[in-house]
Short mmCIF file of C-alpha atoms in Angstrom, two decimals:
data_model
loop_
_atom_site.label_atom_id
_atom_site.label_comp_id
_atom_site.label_asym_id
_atom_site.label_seq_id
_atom_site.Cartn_x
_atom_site.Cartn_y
_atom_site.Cartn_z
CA UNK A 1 -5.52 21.06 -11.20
CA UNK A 2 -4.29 18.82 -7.98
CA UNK A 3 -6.82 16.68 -6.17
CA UNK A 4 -7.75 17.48 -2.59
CA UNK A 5 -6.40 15.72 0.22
CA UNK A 6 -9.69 13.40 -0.01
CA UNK A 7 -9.28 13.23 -3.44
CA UNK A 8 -5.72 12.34 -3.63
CA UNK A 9 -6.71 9.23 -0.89
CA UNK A 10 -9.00 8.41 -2.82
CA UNK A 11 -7.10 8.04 -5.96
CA UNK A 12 -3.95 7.00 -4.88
CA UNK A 13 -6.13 3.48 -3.59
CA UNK A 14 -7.90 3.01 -6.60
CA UNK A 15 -6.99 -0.39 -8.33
CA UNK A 16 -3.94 -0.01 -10.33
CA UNK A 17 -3.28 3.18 -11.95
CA UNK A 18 -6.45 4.34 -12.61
CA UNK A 19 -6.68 6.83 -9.86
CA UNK A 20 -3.35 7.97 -11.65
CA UNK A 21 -5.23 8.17 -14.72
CA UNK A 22 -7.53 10.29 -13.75
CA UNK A 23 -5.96 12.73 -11.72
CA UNK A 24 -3.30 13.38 -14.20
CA UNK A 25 -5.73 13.71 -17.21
CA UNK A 26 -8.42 15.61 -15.10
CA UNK A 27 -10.94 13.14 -17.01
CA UNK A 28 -14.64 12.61 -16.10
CA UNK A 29 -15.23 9.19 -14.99
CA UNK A 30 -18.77 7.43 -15.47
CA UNK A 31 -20.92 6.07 -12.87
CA UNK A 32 -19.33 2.57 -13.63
CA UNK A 33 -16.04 4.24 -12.84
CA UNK A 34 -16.66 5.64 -10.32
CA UNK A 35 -17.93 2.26 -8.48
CA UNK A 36 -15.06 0.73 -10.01
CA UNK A 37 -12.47 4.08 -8.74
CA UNK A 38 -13.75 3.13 -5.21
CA UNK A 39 -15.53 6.86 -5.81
CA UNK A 40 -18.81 5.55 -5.39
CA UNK A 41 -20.40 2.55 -3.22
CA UNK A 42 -24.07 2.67 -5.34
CA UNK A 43 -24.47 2.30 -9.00
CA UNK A 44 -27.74 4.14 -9.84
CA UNK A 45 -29.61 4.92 -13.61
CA UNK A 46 -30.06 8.88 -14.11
CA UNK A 47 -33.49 8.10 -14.80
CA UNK A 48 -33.88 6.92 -11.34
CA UNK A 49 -32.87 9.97 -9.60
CA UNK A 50 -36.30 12.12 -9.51
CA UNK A 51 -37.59 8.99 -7.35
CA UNK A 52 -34.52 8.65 -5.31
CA UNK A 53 -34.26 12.27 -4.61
CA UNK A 54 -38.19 12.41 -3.44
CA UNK A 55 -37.30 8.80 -1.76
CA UNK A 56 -35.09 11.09 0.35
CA UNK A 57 -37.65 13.34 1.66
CA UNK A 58 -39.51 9.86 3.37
CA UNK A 59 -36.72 7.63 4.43
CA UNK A 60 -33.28 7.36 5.21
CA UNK A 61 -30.52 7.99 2.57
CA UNK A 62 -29.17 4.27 2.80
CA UNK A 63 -32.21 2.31 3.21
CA UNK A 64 -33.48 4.62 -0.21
CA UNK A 65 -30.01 4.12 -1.98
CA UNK A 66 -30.64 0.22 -1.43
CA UNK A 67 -33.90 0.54 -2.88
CA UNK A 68 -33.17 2.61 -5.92
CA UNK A 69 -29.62 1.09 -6.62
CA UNK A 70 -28.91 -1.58 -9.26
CA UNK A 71 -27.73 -4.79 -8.28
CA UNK A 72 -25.04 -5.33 -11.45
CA UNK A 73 -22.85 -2.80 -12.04
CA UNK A 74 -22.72 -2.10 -16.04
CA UNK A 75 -18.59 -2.51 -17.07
CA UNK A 76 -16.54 0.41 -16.16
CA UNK A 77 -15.13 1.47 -19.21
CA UNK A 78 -11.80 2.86 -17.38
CA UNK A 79 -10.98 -0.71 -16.17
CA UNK A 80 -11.25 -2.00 -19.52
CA UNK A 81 -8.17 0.18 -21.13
CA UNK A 82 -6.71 -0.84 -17.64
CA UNK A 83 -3.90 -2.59 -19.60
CA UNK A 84 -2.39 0.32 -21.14
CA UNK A 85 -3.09 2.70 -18.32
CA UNK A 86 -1.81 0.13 -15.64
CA UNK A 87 1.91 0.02 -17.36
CA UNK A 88 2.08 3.98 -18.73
CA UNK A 89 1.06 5.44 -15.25
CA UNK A 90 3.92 3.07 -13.77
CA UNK A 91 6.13 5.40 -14.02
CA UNK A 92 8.29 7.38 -11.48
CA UNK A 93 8.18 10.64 -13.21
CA UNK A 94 5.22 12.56 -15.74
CA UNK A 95 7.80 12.77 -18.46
CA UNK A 96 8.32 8.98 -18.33
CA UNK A 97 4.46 8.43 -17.93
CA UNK A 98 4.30 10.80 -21.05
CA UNK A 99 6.53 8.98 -22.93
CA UNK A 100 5.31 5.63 -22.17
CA UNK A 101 2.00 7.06 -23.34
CA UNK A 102 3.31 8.33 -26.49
CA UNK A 103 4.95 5.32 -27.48
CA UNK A 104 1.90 2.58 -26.82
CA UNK A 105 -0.03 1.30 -29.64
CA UNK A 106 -3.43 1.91 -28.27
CA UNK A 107 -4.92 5.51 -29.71
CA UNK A 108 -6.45 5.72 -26.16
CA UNK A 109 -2.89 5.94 -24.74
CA UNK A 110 -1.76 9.04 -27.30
CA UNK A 111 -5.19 11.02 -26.60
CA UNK A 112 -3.92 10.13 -22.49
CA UNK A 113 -0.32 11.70 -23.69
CA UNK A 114 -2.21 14.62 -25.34
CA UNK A 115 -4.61 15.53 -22.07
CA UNK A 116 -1.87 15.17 -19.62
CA UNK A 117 0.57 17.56 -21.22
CA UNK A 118 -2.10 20.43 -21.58
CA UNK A 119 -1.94 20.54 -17.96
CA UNK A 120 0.78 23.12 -16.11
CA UNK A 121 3.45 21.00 -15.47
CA UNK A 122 4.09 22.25 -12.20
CA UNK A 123 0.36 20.70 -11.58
CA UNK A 124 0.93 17.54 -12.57
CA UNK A 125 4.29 16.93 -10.71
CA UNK A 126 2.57 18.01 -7.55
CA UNK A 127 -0.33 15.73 -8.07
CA UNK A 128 1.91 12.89 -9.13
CA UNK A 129 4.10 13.08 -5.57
CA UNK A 130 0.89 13.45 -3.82
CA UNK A 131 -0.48 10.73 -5.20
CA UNK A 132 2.60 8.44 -4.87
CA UNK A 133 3.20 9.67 -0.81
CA UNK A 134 -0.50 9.06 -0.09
CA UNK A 135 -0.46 5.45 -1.74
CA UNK A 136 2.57 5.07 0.37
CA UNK A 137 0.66 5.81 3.92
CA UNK A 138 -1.66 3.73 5.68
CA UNK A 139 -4.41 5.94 7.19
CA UNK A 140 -6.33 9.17 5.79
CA UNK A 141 -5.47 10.99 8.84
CA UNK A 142 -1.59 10.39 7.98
CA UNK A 143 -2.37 11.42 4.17
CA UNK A 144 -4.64 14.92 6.03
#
């Protein structure tokens, strides 16, 4: 798995090394995460999205994303283990990220260690330089 070019801009400006996180584990992020990943600009219950999707039909997609979006964002539950992920994804290379991963206390860190090396190696390497060159340019047309 390596994130698309939209993908990898994405992730590569997500606070920290969350973005790094994610696309090195292939994990699912939650709605909170996504807001939080710079994924998402509206934080909206599942219950609500019947109504929102019939909302669609009627009105415009922002002025019905306004209406049916919450106001507080619940925690993102990804920037809450930020600690841990901030200084393992540091590193330069995915064996040193691996390592670091292995060797923190937090049992979140070790299941991280586990998830990124059941990936192909040749994967993640790619996806780490991507990530690392796209962080390192200034426009999405420069990353495309």
């Amino acid at each position: 798995f390596v994130p698309d070019i939209g993908g990898t801009w994405l992730l590569s400006r997500a606070p920290g090394e969350l973005g790094t996180h994610v696309a090195l584990t292939a994990g699912s992020v939650s709605g909170p995460d996504a807001i939080e990943l710079g994924l998402a600009d509206h934080y909206m219950p599942s219950g609500r999205l019947a109504q929102f999707a019939a909302a669609l039909e009627q009105e415009p997609a922002a002025q019905a994303a306004a209406r049916f979006a919450e106001a507080q964002v619940p925690p993102s539950p990804l920037a809450e283990e930020r600690d841990w992920i901030d200084e393992c994804y540091a590193g330069d290379s995915v064996e040193q990220i691996v390592r670091r991963l292995r060797a923190h206390p937090a049992p979140a860190a070790r299941e991280a260690a586990g998830a990124v090396q059941a990936k192909s190696p040749t994967a993640l390497k790619v996806t780490l330089a991507a990530l690392r060159r796209a962080r390192s340019l200034g426009t999405l047309e420069e990353v495309l």
